[in-house]
Short mmCIF file of C-alpha atoms in Angstrom, two decimals:
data_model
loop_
_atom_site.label_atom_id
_atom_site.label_comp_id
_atom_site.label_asym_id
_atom_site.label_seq_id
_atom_site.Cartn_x
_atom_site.Cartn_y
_atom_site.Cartn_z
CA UNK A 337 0.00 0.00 0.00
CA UNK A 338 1.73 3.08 -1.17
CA UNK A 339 2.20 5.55 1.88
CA UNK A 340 2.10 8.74 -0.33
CA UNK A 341 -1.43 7.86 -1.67
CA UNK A 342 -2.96 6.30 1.09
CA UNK A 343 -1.22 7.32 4.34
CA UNK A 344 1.36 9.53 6.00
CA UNK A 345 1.90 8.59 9.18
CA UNK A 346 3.45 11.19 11.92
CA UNK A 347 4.95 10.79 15.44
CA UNK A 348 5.79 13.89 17.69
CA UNK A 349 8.11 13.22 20.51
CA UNK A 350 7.31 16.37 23.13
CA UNK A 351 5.43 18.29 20.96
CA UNK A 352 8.18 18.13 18.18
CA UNK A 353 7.71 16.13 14.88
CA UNK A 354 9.96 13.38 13.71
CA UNK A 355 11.10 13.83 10.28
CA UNK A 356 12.65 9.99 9.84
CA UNK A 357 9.87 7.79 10.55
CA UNK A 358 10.79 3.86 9.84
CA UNK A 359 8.55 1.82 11.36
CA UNK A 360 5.74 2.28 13.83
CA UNK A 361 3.07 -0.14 15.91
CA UNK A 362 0.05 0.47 17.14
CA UNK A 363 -1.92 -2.07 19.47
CA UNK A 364 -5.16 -1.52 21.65
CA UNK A 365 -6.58 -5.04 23.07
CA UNK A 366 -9.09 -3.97 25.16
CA UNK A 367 -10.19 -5.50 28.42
CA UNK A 368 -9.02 -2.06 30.36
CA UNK A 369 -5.57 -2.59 28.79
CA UNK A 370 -3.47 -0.18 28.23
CA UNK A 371 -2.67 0.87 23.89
CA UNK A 372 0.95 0.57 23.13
CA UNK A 373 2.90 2.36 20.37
CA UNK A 374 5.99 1.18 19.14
CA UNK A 375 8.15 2.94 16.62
CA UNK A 376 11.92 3.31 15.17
CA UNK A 377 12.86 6.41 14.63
CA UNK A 378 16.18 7.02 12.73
CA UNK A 379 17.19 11.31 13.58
CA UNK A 380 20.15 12.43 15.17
CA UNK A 381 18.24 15.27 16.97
CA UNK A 382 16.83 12.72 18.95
CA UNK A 383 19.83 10.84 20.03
CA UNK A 384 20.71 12.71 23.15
CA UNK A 385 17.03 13.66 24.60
CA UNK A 386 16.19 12.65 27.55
CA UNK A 387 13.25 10.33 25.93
CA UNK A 388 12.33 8.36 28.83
CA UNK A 389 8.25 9.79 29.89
CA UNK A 390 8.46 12.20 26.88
CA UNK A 391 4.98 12.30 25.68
CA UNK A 392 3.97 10.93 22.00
CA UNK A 393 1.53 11.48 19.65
CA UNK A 394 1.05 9.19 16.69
CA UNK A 395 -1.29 10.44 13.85
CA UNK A 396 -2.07 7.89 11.08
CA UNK A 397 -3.60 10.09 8.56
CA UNK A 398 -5.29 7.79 6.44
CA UNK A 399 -6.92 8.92 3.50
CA UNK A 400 -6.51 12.02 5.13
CA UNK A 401 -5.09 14.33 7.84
CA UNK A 402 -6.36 13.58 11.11
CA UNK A 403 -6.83 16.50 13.73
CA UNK A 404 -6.53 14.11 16.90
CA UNK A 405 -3.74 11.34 16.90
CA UNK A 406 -5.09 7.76 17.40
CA UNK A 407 -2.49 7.55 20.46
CA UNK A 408 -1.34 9.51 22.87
CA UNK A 409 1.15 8.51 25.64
CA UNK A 410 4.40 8.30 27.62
CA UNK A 411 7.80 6.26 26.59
CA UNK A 412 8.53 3.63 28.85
CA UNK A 413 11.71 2.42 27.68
CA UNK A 414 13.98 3.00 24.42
CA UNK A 415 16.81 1.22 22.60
CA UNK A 416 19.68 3.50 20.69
CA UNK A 417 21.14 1.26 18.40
CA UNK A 418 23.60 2.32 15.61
CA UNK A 419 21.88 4.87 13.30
CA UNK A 420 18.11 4.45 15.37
CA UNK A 421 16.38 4.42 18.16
CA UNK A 422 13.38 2.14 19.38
CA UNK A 423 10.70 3.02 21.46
CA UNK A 424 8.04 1.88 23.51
CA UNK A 425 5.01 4.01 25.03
CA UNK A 426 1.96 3.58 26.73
CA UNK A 427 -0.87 5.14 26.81
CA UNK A 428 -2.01 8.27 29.04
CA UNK A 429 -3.34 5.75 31.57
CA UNK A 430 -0.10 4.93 32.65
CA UNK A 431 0.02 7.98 34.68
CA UNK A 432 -2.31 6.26 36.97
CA UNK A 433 -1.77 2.38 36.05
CA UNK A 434 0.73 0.02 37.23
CA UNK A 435 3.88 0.29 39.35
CA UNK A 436 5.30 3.58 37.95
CA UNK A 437 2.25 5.66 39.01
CA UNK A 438 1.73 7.06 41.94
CA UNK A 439 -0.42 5.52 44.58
CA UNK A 440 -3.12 6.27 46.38
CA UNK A 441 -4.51 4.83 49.45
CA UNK A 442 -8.57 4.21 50.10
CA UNK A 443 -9.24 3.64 53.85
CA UNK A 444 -10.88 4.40 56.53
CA UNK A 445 -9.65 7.84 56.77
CA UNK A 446 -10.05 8.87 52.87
CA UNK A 447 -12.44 6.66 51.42
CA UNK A 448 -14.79 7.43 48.59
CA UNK A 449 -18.03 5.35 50.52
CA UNK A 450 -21.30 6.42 48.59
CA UNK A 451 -19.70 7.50 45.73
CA UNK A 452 -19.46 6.01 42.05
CA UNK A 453 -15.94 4.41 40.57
CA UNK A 454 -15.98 7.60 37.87
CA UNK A 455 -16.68 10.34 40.80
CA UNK A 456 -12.84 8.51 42.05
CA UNK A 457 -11.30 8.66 38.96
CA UNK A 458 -12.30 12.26 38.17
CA UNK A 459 -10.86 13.42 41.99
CA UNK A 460 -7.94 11.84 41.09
CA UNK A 461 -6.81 12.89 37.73
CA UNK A 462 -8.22 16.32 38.13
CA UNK A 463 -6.14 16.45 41.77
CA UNK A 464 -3.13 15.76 39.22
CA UNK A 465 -3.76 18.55 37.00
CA UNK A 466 -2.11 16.79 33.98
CA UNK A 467 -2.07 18.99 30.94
CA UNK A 468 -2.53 15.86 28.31
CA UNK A 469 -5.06 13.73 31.02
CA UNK A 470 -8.24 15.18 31.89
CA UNK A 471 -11.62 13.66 32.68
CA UNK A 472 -13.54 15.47 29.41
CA UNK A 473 -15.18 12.61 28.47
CA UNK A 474 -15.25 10.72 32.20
CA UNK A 475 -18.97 9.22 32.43
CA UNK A 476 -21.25 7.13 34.42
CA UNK A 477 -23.00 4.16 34.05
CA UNK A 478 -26.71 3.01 33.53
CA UNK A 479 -25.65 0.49 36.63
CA UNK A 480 -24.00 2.81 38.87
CA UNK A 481 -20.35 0.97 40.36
CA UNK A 482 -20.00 2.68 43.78
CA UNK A 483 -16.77 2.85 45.95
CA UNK A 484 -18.59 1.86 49.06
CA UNK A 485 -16.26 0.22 51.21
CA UNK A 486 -13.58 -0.28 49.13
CA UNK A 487 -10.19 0.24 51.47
CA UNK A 488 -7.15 -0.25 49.18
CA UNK A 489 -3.98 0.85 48.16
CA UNK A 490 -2.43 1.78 44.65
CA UNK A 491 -2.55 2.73 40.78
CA UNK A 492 -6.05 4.26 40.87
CA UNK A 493 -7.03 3.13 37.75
CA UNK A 494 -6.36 -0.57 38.59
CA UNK A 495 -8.44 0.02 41.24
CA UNK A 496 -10.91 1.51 39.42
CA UNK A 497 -10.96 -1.38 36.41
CA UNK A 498 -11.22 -3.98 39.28
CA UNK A 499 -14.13 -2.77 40.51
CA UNK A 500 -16.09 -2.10 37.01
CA UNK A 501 -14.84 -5.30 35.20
CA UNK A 502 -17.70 -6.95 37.42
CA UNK A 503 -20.92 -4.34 36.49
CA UNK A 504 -22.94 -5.95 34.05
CA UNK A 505 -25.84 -4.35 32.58
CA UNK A 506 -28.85 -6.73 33.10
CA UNK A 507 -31.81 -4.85 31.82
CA UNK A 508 -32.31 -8.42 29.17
CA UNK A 509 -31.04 -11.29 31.29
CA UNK A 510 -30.75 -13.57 27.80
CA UNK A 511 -28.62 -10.31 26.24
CA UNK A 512 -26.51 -8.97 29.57
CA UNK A 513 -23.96 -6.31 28.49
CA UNK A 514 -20.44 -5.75 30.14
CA UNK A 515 -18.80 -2.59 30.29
CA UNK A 516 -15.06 -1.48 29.92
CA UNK A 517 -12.48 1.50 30.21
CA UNK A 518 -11.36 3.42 26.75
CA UNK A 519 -9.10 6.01 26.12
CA UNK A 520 -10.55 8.84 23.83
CA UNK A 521 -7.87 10.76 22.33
CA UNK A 522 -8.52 14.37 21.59
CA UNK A 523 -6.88 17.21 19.66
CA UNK A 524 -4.83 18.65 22.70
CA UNK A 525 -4.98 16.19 25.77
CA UNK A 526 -6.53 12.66 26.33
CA UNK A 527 -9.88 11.30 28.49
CA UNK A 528 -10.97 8.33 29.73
CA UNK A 529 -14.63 7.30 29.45
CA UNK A 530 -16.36 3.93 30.38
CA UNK A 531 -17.81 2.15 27.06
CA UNK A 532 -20.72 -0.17 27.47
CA UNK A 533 -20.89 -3.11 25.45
CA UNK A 534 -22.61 -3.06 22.21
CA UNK A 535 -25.61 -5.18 21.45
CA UNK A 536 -25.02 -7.91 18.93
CA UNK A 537 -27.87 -6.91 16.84
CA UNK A 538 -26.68 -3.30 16.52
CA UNK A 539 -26.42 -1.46 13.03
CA UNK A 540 -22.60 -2.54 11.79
CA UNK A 541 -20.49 0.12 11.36
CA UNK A 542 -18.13 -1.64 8.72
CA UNK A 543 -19.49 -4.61 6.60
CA UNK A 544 -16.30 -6.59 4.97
CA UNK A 545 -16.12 -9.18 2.54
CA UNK A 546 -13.73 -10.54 -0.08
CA UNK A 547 -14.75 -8.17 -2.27
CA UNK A 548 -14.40 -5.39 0.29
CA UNK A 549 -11.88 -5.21 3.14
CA UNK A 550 -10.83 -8.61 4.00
CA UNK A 551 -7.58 -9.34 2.50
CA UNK A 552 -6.96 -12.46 4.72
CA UNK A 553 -9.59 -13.95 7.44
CA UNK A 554 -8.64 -17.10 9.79
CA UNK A 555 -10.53 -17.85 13.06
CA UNK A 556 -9.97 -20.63 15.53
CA UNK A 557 -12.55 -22.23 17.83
CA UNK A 558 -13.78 -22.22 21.25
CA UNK A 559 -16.39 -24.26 23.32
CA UNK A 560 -18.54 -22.01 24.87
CA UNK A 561 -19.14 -22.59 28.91
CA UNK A 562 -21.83 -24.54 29.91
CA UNK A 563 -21.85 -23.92 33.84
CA UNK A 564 -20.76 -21.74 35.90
CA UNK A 565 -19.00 -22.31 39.84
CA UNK A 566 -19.26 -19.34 42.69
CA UNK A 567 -18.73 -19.61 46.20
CA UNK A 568 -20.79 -18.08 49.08
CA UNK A 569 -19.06 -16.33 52.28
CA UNK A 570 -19.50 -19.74 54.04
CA UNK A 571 -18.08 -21.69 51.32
CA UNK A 572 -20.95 -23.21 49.89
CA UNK A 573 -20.25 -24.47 46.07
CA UNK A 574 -23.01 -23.21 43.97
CA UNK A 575 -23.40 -24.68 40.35
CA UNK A 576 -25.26 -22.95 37.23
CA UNK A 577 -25.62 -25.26 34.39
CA UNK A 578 -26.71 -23.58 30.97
CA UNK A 579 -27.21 -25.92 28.08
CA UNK A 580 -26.59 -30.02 27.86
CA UNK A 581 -22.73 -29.28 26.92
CA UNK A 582 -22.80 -31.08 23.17
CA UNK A 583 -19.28 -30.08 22.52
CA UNK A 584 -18.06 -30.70 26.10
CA UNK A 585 -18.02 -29.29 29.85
CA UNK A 586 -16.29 -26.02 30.27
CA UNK A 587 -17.21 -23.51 32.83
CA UNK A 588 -16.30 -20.17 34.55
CA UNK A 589 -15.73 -19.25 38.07
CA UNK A 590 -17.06 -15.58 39.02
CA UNK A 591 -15.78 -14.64 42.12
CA UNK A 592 -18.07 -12.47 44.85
CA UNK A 593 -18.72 -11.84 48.21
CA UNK A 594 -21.85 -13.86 48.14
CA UNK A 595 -23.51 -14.22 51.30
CA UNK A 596 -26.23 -16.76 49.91
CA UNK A 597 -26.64 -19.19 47.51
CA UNK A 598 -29.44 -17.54 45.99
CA UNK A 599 -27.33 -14.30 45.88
CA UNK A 600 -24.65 -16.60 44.06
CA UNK A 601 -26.75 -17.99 41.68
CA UNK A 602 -28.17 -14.66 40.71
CA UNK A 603 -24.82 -13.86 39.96
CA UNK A 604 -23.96 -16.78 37.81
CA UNK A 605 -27.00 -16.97 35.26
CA UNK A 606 -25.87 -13.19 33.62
CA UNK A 607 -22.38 -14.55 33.54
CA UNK A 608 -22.82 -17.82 31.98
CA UNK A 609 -25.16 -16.57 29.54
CA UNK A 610 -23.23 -13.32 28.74
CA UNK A 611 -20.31 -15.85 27.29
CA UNK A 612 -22.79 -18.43 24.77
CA UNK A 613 -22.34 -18.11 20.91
CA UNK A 614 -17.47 -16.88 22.08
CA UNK A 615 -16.94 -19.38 19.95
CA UNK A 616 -14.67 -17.97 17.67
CA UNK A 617 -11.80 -15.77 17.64
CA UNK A 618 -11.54 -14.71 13.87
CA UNK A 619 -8.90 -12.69 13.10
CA UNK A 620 -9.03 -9.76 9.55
CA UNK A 621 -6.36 -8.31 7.96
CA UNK A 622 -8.02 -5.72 6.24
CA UNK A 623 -8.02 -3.18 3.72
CA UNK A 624 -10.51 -0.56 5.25
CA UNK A 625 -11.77 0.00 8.52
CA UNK A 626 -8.27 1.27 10.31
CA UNK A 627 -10.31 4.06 12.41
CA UNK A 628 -12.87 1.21 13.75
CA UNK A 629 -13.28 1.25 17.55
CA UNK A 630 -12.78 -1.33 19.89
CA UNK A 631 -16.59 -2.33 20.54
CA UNK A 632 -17.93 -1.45 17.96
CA UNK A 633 -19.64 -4.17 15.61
CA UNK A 634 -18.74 -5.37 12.60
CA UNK A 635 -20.87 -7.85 9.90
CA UNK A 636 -18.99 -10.27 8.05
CA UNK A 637 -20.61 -11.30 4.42
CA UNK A 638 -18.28 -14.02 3.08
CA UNK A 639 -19.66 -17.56 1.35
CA UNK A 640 -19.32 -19.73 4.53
CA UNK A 641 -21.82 -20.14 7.03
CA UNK A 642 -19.67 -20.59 9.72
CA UNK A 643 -18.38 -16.68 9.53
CA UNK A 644 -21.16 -14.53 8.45
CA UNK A 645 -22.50 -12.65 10.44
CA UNK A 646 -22.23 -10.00 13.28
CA UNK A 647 -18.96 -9.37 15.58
CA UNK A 648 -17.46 -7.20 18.12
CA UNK A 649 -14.03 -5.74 17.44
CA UNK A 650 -12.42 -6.78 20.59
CA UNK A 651 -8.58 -6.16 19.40
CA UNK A 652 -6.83 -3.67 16.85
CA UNK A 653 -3.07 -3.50 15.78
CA UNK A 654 -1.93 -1.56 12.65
CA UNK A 655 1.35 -1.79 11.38
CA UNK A 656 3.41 0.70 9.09
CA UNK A 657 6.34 0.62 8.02
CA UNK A 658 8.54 2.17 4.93
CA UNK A 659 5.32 2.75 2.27
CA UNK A 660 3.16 -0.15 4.04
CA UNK A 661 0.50 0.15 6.06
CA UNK A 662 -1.71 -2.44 7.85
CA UNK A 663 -4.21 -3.37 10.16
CA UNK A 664 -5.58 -6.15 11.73
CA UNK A 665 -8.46 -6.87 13.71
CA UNK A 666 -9.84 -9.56 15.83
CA UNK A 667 -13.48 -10.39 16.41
CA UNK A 668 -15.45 -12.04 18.84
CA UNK A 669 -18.80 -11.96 20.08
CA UNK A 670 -17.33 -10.90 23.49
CA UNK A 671 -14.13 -10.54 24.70
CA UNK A 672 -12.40 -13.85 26.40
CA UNK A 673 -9.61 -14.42 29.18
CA UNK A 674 -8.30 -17.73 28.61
CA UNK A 675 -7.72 -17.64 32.82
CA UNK A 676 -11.84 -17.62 32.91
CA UNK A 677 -11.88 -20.89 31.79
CA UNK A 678 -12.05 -23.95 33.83
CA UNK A 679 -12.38 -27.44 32.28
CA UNK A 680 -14.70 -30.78 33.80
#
């Protein structure tokens, strides 16, 4: 794909642009991950900066020239080597993700009790007063998470994803919808916001076929659960079984502080039904489509019954590199941790 017709990719290390761009890498996977850019960069200006937590902005400009990059972030580490240099960011959430950020500690003394897991977040970046982090697009939920006696210690946004990655919107038991952190970045600074998953059955916002898009398609296959496994506060086993398991037992735990087995099995049915018809993982490499959002769904039209049909993007990388560009993206009908699965 020829880079001066189709794209012209630019990187700006601390606000200043990078005139020898060789390679670049862009990944988002989803599941509250962090995106990760990584590029090779081949400019003697560059050589001698002190690179490590100098912002970047990558801009694809596909087609066209984009006013907001499609990543914004800090590098983590970087490799001189000869006439280059390698680097490797993360996104703006790593300001308050992992080991490098700084803590902050939820107890009795400052707690957040009666108050919702975005009301946190926006007290704590705000308190910050980042100029490329704000809360802009920060937003609640139909299902309200609250911080209610939450005591803990560290990176607030792992705090925050471990309390969220267990709201589930339950409004159609049979169609229960998860929900998820994003990054939205904008023309000057970056913004988290909470996403809510996508119905199935919602109005594609790329179709692809062989005719149109796919370039390459492969999927590989998955049993879905058929039961489920949660333990109440007295540790009581409670079972939810979904189905008459034709390709197998394979469950899921979901972990709670249940205090009865009514409360755990309440629990379970969403959870076990939320996961029917993951069978596949189907991986595109694709020809159009490199601004789709994670979420967002996707319809399939190809002559094979086994593929057609709807999809969530659950996983994006593109690729560029001298006059390439590519992008691949993998489908689902819901996002999967292999670590979910337990086998009978």
């Amino acid at each position: 794909m020829s880079q001066s017709i189709y794209c012209k990719p630019k990187l700006k290390i601390n606000g200043v642009e990078v005139q020898f761009l060789e390679s670049a890498s862009f990944s988002d996977v989803g599941n509250n991950q962090l995106q990760s850019l990584k590029a090779t960069i081949s400019e003697p200006d560059f050589e001698n900066s002190k690179l490590f937590n100098a912002s970047v902005e990558f801009y694809l400009n596909y087609g066209s020239s984009d006013g907001c990059p499609i990543f914004r972030g800090f590098i983590k580490d970087f490799n001189p080597s000869g006439t280059n240099i390698s680097i490797n960011a993360l996104d703006v959430r790593t300001l308050i993700s992992g080991q490098n950020a700084f803590p902050v500690v939820v107890d009795n003394k400052k707690n957040y009790d009666g108050q919702s897991v975005p009301a946190f977040l926006m007290d704590v970046i705000d308190s910050m007063n980042h100029s490329l982090l704000k809360t802009t697009t920060l937003n609640d939920i139909d299902k309200p998470v609250f911080m209610t006696n939450v005591r803990e210690s560290g990176a607030a946004y792992d705090i925050a994803v471990s309390e969220i990655e267990n709201a589930l919107d339950e409004s159609d038991l049979f169609n229960p919808l998860s929900f998820e952190f994003d990054v939205v970045h904008l023309e000057n600074h970056s913004s988290i916001k909470i996403i809510k998953q996508k119905s199935i059955t919602s109005s594609p916002s790329q179709t692809f076929s062989y005719h149109d898009g796919i370039i390459t398609c492969t999927y590989k296959d998955r049993v879905s659960p058929s039961f489920g496994i949660a333990e109440t506060e007295d540790g009581g086993q409670v079972v939810f079984e979904y189905g008459n398991a034709p390709r197998g037992n394979v469950g899921i735990t979901v972990d709670g502080n249940f205090k009865s087995r009514g409360d755990a099995k309440e629990a379970l049915i969403p959870r076990v039904i939320q996961m029917q018809d993951t069978e596949k993982d189907i991986t595109l490499q694709v020809s159009k489509g490199f601004y789709t959002n994670l979420g967002d769904i996707v319809k399939i039209n190809v002559e094979d019954d086994n593929l057609n049909g709807q999809y969530r993007v659950t996983s994006k990388q593109i690729n560029f590199k001298s006059n390439d560009v590519s992008c691949k993206l993998t489908l689902n009908k819901k996002p999967i941790k292999v670590s979910d699965y337990i086998l009978s």
